[in-house]
PDB file of N, CA and C in Angstrom:
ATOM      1  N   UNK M   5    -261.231  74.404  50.880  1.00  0.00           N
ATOM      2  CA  UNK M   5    -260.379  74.774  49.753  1.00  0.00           C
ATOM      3  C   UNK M   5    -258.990  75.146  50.271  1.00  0.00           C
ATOM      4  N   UNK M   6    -258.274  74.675  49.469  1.00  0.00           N
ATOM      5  CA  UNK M   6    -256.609  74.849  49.498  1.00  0.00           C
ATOM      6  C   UNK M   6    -255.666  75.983  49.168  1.00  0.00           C
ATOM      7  N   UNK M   7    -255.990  76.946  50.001  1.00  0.00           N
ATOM      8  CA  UNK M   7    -254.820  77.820  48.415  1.00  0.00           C
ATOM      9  C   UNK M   7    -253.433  77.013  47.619  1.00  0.00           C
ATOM     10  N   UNK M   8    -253.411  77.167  46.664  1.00  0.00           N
ATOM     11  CA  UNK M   8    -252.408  76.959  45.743  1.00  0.00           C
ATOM     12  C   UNK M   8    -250.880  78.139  45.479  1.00  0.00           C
ATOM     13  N   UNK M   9    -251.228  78.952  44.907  1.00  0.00           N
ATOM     14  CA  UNK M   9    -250.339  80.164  44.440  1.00  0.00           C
ATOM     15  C   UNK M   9    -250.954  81.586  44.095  1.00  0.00           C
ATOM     16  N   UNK M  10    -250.197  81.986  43.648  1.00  0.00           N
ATOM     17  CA  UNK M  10    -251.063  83.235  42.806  1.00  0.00           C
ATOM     18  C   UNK M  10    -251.553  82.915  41.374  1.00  0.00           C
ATOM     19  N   UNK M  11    -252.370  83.395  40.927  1.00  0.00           N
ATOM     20  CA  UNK M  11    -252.890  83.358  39.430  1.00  0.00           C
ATOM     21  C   UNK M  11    -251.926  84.252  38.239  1.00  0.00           C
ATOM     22  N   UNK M  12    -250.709  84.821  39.065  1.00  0.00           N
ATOM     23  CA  UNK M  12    -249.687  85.172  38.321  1.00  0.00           C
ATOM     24  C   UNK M  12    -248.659  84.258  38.371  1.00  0.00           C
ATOM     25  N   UNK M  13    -248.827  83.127  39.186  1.00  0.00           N
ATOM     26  CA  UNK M  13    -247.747  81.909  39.139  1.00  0.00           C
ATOM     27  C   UNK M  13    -247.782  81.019  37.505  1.00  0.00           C
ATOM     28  N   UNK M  14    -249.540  80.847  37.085  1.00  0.00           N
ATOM     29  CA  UNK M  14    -249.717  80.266  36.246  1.00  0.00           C
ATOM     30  C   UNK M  14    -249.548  80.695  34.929  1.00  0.00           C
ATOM     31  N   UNK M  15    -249.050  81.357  33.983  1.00  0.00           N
ATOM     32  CA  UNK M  15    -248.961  82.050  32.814  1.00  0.00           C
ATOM     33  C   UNK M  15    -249.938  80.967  32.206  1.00  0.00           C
ATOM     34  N   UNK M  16    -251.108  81.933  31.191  1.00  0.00           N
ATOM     35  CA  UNK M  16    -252.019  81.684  30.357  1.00  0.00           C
ATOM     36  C   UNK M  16    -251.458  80.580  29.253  1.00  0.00           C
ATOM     37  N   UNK M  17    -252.022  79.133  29.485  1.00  0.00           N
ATOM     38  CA  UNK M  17    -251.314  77.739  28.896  1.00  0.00           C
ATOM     39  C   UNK M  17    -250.409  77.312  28.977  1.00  0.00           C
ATOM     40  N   UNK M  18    -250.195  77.368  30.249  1.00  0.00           N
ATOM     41  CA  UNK M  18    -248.772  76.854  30.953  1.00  0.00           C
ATOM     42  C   UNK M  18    -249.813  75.852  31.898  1.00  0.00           C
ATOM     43  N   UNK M  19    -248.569  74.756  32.583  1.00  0.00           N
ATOM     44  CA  UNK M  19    -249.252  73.853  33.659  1.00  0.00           C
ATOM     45  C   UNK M  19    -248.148  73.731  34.439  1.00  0.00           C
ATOM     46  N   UNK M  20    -248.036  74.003  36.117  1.00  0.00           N
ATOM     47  CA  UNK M  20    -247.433  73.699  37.190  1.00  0.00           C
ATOM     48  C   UNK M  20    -248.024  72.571  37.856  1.00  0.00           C
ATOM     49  N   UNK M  21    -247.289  71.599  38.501  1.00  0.00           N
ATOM     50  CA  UNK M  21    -247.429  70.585  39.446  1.00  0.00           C
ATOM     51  C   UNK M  21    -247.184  71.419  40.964  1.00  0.00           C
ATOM     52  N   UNK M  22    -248.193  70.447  41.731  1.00  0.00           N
ATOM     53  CA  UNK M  22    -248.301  71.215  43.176  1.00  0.00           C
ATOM     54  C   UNK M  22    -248.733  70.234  43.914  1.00  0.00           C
ATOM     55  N   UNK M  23    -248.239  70.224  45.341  1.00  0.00           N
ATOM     56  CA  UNK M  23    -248.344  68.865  46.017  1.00  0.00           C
ATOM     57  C   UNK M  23    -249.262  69.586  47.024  1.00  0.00           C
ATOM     58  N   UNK M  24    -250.908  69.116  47.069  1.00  0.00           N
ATOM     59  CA  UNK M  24    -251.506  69.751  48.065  1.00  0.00           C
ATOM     60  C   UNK M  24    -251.788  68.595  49.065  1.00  0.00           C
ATOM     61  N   UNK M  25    -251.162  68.548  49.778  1.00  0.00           N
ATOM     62  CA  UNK M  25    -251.670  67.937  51.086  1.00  0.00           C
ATOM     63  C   UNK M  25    -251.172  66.355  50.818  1.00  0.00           C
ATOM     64  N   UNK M  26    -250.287  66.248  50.086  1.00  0.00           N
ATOM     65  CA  UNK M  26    -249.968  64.400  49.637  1.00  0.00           C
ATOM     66  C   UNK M  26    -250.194  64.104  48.385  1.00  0.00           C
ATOM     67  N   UNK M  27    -251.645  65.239  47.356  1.00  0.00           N
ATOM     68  CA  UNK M  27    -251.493  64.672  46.449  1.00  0.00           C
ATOM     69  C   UNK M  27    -251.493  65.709  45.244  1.00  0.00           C
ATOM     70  N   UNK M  28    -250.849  64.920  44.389  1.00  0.00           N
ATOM     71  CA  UNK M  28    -249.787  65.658  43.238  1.00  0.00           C
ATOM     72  C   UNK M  28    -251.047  66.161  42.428  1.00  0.00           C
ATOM     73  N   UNK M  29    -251.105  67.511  42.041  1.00  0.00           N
ATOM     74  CA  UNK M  29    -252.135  68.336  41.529  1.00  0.00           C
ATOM     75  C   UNK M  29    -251.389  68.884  40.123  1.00  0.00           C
ATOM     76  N   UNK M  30    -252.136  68.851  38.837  1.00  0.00           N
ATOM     77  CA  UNK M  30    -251.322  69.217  37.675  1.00  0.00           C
ATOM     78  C   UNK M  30    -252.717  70.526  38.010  1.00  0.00           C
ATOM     79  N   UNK M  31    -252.065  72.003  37.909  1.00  0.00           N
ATOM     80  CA  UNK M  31    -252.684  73.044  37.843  1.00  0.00           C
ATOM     81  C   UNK M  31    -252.653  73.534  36.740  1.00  0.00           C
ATOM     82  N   UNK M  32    -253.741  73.994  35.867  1.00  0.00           N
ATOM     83  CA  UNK M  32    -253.072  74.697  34.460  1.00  0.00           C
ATOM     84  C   UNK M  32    -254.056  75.780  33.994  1.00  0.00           C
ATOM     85  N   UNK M  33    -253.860  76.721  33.462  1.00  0.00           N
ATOM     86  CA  UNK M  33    -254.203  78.280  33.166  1.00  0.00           C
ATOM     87  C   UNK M  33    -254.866  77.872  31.593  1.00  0.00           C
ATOM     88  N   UNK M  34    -255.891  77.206  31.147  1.00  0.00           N
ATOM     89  CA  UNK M  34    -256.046  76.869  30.272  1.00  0.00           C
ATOM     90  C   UNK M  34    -256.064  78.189  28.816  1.00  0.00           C
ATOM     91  N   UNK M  35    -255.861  78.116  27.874  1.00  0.00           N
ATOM     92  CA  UNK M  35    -256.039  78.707  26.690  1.00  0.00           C
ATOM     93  C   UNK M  35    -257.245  79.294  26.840  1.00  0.00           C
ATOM     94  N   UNK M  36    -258.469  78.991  27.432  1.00  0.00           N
ATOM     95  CA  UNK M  36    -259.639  79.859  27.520  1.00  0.00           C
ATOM     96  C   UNK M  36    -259.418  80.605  28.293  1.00  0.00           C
ATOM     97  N   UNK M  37    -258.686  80.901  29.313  1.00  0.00           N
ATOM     98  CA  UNK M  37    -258.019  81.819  30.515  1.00  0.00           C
ATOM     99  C   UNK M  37    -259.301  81.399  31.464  1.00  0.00           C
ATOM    100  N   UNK M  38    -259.152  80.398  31.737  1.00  0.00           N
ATOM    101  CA  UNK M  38    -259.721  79.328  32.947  1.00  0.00           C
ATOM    102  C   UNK M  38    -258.442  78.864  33.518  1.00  0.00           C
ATOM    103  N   UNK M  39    -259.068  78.523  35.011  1.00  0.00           N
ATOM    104  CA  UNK M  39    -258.128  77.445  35.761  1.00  0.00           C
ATOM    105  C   UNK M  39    -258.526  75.975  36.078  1.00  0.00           C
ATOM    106  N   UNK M  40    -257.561  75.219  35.971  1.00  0.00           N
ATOM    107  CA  UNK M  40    -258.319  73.701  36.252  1.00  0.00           C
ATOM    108  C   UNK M  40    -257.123  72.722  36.730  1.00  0.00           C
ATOM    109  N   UNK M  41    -257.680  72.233  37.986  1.00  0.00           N
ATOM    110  CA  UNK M  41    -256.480  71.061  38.470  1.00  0.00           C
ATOM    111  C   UNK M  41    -257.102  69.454  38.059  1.00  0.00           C
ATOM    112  N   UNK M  42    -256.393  69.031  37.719  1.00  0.00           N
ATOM    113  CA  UNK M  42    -256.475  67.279  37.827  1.00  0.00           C
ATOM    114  C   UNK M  42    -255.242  66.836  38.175  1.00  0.00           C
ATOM    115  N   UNK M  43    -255.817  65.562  38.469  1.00  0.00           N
ATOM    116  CA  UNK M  43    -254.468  64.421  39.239  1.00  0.00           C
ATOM    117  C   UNK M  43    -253.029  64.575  38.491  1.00  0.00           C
ATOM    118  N   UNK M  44    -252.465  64.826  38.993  1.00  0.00           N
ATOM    119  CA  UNK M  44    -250.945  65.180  38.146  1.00  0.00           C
ATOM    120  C   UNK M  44    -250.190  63.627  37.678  1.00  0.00           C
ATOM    121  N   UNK M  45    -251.186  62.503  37.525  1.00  0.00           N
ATOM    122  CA  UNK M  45    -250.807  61.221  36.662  1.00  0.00           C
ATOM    123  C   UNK M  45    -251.607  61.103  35.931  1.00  0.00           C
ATOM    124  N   UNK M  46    -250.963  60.664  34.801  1.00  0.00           N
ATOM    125  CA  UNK M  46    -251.855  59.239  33.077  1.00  0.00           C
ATOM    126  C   UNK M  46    -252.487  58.690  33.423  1.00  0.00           C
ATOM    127  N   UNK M  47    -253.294  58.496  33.551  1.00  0.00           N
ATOM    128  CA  UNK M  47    -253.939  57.153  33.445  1.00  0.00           C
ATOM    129  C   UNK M  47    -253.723  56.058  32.665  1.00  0.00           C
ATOM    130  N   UNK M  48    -253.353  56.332  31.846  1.00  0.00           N
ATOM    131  CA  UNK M  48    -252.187  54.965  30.999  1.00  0.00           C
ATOM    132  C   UNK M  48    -251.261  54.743  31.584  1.00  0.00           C
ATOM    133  N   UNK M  49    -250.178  55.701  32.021  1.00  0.00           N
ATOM    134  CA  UNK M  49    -248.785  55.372  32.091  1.00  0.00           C
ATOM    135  C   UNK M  49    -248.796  56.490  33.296  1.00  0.00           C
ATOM    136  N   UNK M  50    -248.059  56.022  34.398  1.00  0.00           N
ATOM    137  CA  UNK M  50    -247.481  56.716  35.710  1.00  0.00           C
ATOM    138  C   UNK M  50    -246.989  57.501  35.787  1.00  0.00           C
ATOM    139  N   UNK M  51    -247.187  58.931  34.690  1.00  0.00           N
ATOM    140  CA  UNK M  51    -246.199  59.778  34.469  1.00  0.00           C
ATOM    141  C   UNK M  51    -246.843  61.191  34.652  1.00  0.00           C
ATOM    142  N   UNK M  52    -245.974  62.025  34.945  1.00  0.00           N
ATOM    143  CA  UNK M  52    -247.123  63.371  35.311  1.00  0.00           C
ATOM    144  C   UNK M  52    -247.429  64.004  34.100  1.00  0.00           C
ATOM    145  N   UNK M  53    -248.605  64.454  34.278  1.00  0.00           N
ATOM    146  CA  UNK M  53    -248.996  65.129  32.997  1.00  0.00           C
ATOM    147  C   UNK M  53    -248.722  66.626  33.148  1.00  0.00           C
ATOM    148  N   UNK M  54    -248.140  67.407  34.389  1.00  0.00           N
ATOM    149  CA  UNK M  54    -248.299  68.672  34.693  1.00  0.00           C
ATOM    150  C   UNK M  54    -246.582  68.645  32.959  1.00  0.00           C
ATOM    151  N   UNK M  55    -246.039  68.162  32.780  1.00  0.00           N
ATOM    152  CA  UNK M  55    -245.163  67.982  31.844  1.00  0.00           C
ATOM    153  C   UNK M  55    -245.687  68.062  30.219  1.00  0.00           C
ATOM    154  N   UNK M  56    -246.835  67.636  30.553  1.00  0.00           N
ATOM    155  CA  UNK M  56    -247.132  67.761  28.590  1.00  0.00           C
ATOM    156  C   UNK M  56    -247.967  69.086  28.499  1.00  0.00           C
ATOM    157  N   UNK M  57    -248.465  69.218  27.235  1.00  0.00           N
ATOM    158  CA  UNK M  57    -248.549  69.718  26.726  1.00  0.00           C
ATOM    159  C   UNK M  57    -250.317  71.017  26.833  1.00  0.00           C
ATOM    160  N   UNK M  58    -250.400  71.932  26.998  1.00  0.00           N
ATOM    161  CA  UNK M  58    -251.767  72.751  27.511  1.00  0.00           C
ATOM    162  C   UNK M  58    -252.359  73.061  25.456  1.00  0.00           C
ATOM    163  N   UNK M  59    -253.654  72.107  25.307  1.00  0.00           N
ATOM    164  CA  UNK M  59    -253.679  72.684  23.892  1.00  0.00           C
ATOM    165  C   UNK M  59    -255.726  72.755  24.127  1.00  0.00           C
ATOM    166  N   UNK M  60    -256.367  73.814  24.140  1.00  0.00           N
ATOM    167  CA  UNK M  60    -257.248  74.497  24.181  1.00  0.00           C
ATOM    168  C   UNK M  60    -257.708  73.988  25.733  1.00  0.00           C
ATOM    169  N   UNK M  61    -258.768  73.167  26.071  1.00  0.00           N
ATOM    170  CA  UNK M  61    -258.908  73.050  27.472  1.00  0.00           C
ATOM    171  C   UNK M  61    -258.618  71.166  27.071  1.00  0.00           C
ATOM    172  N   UNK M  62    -257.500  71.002  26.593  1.00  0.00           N
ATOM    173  CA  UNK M  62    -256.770  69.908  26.970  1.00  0.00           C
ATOM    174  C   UNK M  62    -255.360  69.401  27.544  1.00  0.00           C
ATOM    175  N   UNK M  63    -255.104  68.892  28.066  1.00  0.00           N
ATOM    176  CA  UNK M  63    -254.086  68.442  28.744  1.00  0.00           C
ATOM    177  C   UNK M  63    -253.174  67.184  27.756  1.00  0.00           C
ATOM    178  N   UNK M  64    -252.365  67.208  27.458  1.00  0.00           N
ATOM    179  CA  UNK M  64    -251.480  65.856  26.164  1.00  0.00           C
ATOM    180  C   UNK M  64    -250.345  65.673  27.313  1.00  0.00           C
ATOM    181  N   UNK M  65    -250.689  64.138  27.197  1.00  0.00           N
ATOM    182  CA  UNK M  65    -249.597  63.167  28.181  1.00  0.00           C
ATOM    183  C   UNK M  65    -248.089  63.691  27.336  1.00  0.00           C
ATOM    184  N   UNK M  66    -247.082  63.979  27.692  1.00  0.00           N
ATOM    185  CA  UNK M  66    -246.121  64.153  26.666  1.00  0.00           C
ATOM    186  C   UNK M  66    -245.764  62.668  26.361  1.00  0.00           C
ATOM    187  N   UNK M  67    -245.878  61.519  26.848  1.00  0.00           N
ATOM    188  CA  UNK M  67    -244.644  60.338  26.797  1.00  0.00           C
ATOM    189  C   UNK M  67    -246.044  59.292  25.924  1.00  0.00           C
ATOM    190  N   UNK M  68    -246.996  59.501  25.612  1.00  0.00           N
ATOM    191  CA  UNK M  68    -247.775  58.640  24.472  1.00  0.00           C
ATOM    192  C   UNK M  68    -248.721  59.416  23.819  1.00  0.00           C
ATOM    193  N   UNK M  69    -248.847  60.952  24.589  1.00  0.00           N
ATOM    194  CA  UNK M  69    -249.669  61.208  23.072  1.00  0.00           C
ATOM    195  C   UNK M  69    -251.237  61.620  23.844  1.00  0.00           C
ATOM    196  N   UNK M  70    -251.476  60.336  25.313  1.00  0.00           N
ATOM    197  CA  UNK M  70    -252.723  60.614  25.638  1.00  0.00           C
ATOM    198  C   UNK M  70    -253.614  62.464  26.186  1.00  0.00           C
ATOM    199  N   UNK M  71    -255.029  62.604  25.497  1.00  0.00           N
ATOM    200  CA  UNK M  71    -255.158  64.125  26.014  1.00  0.00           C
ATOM    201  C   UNK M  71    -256.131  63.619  26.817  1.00  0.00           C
ATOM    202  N   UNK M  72    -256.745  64.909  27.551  1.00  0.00           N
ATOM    203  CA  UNK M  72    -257.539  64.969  28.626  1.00  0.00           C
ATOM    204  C   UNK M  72    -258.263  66.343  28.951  1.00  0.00           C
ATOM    205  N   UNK M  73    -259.838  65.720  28.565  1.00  0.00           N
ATOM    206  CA  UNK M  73    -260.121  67.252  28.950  1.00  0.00           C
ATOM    207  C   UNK M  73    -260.549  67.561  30.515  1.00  0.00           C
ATOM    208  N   UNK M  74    -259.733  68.443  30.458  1.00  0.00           N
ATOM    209  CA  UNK M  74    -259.605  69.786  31.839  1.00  0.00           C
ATOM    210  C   UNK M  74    -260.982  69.831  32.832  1.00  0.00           C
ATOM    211  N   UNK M  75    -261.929  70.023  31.779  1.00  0.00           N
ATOM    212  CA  UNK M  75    -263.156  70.399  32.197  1.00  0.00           C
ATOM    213  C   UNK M  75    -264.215  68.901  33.106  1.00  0.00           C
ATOM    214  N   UNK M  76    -263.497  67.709  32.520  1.00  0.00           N
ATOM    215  CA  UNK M  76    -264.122  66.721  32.707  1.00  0.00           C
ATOM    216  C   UNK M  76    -263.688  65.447  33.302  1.00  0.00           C
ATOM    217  N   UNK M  77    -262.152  65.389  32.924  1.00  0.00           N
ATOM    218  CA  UNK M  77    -261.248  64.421  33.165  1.00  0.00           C
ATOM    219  C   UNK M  77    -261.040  63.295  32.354  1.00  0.00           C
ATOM    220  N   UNK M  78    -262.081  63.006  31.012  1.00  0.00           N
ATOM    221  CA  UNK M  78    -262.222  62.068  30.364  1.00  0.00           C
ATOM    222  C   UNK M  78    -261.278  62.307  29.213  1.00  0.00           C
ATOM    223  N   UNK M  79    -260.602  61.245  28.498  1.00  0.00           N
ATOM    224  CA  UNK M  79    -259.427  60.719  27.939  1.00  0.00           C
ATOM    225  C   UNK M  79    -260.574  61.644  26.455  1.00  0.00           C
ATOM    226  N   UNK M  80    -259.391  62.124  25.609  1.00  0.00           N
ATOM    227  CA  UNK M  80    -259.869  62.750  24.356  1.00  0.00           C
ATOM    228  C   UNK M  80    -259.264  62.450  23.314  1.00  0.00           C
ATOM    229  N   UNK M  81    -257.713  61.152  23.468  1.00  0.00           N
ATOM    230  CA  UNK M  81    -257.157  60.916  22.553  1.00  0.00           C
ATOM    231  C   UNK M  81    -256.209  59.449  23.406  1.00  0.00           C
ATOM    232  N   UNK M  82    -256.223  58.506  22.740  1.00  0.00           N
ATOM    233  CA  UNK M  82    -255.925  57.436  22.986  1.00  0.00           C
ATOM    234  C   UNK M  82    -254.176  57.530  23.676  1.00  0.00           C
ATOM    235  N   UNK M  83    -253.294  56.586  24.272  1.00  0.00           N
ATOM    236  CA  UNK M  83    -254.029  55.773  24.891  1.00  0.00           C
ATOM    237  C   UNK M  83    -255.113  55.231  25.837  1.00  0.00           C
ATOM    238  N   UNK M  84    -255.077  56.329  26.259  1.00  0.00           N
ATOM    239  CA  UNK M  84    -255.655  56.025  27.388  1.00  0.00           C
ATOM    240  C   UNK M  84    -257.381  55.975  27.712  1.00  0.00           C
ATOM    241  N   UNK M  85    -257.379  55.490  28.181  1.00  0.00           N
ATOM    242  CA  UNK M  85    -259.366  54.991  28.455  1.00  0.00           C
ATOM    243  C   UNK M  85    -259.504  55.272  29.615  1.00  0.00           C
ATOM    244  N   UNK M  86    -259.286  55.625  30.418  1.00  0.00           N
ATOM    245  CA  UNK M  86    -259.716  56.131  31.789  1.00  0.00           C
ATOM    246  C   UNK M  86    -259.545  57.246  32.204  1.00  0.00           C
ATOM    247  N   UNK M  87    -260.768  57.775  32.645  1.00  0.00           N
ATOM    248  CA  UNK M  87    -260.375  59.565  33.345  1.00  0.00           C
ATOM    249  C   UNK M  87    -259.452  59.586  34.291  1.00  0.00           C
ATOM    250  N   UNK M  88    -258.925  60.816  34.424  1.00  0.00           N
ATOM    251  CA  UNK M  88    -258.353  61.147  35.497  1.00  0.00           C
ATOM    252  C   UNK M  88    -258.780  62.038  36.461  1.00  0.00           C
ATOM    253  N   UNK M  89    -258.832  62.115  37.872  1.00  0.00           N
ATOM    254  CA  UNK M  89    -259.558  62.906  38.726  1.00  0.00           C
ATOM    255  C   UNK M  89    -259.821  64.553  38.208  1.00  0.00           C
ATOM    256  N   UNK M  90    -260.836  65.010  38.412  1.00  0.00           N
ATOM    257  CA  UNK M  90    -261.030  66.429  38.103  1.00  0.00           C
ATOM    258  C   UNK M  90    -260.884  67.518  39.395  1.00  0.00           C
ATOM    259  N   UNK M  91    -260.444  67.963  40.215  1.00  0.00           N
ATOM    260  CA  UNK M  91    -260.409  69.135  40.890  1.00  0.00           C
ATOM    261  C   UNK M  91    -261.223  70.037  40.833  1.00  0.00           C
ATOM    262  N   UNK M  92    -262.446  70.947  41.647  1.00  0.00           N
ATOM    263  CA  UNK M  92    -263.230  72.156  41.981  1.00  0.00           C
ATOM    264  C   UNK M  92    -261.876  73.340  42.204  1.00  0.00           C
ATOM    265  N   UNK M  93    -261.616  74.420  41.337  1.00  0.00           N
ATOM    266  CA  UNK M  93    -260.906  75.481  41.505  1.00  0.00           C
ATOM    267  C   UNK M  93    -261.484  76.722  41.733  1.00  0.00           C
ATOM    268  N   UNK M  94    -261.115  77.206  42.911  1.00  0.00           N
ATOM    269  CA  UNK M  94    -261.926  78.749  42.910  1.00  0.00           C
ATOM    270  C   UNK M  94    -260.659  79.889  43.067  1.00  0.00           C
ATOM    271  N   UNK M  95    -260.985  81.068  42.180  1.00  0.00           N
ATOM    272  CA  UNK M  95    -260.167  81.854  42.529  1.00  0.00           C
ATOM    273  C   UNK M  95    -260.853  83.364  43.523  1.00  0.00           C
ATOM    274  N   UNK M  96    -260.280  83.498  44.364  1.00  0.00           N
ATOM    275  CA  UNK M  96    -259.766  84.474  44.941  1.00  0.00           C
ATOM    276  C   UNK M  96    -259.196  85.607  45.680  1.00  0.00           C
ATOM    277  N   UNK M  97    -259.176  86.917  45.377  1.00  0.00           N
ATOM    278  CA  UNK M  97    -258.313  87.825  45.201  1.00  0.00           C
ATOM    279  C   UNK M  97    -256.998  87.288  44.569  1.00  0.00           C
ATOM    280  N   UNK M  98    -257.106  86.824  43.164  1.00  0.00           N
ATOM    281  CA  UNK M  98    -256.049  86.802  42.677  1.00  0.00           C
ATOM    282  C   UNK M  98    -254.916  85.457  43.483  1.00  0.00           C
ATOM    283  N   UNK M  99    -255.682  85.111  44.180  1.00  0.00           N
ATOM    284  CA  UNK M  99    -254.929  83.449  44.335  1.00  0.00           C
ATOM    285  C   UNK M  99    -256.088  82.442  43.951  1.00  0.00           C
ATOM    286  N   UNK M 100    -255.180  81.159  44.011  1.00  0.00           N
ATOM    287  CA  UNK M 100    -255.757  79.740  43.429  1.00  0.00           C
ATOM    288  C   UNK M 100    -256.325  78.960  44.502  1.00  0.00           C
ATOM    289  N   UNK M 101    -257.248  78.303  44.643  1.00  0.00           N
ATOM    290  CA  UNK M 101    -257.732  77.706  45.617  1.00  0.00           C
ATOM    291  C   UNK M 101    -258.164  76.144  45.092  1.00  0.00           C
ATOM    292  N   UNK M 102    -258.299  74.655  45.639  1.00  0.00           N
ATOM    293  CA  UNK M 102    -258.389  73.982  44.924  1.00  0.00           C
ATOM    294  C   UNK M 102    -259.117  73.012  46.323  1.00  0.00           C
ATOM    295  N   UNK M 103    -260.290  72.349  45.570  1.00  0.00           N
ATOM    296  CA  UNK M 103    -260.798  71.453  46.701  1.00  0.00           C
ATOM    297  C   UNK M 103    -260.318  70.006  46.156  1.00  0.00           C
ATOM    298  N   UNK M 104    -259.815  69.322  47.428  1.00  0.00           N
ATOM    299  CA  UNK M 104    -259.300  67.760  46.950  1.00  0.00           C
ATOM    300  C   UNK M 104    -260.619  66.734  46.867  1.00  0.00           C
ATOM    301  N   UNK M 105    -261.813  67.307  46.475  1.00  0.00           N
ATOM    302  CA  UNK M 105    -263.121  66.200  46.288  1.00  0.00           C
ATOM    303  C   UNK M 105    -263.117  66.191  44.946  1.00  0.00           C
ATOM    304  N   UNK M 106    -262.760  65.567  43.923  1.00  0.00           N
ATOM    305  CA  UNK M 106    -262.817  64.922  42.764  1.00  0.00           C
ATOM    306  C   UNK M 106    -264.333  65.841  42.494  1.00  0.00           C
ATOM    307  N   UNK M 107    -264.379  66.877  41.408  1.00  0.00           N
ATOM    308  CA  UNK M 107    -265.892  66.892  41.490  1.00  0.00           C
ATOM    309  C   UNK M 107    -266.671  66.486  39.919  1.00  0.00           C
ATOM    310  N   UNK M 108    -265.523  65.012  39.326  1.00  0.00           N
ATOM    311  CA  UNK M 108    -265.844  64.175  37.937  1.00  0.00           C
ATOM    312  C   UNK M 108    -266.501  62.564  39.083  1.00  0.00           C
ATOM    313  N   UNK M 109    -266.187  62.706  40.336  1.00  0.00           N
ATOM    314  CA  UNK M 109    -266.662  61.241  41.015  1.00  0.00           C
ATOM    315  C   UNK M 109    -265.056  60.230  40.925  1.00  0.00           C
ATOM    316  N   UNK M 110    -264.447  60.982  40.076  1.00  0.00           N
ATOM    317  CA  UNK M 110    -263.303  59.683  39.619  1.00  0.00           C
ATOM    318  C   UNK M 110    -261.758  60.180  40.750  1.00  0.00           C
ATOM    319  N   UNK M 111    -261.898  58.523  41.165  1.00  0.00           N
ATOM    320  CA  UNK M 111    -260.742  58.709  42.416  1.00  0.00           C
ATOM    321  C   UNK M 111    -259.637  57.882  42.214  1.00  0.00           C
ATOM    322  N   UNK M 112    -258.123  58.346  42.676  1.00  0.00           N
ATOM    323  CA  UNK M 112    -257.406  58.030  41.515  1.00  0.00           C
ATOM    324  C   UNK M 112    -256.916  56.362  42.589  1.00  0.00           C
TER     325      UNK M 112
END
């Protein structure tokens, strides 16, 4: 596991991008006051998602609309049809820790 930041970096439904080790991690403090990283790209479109939108434990592409749930990586609103990698997050003492083994199987 990776540390990331502090768990005061993330404000509750907010999402930061974080480059662990080469690859681009969208980190986000979900609305349930969970933490969860996935691949910081669409799977439709090449664009980071750490940019759209945190709405319950989903993730919204800002540039088409596509969501993604957090928990799973699987697409929850079109366009897009393909998951995006899911991240293992552990916290602590109050920092973020993040393992780079996909733990949805899906590799980007």
């Amino acid at each position: 596991m990776i540390r990331i930041c502090s768990t005061e970096d993330v404000p509750k439904g907010t999402v930061i991008s974080a480059d662990v080790d080469g690859t681009q991690i969208a980190l986000v403090h979900g609305e349930d006051g969970e933490f969860y990283a996935v691949y910081d790209e669409c799977s439709h479109a090449a664009v980071a998602l750490s940019e759209g939108e945190v709405e319950g434990c989903t993730l919204e592409c800002w540039l088409h609309g596509s969501r993604f749930d957090l928990r799973t990586g699987e697409p929850t609103g079109l366009p897009a049809t393909e998951p995006v990698p899911v991240y293992p997050v552990e916290i602590r003492d109050g920092d973020i820790y993040v393992d780079l083994t996909p733990s949805n199987g899906v590799t980007r």
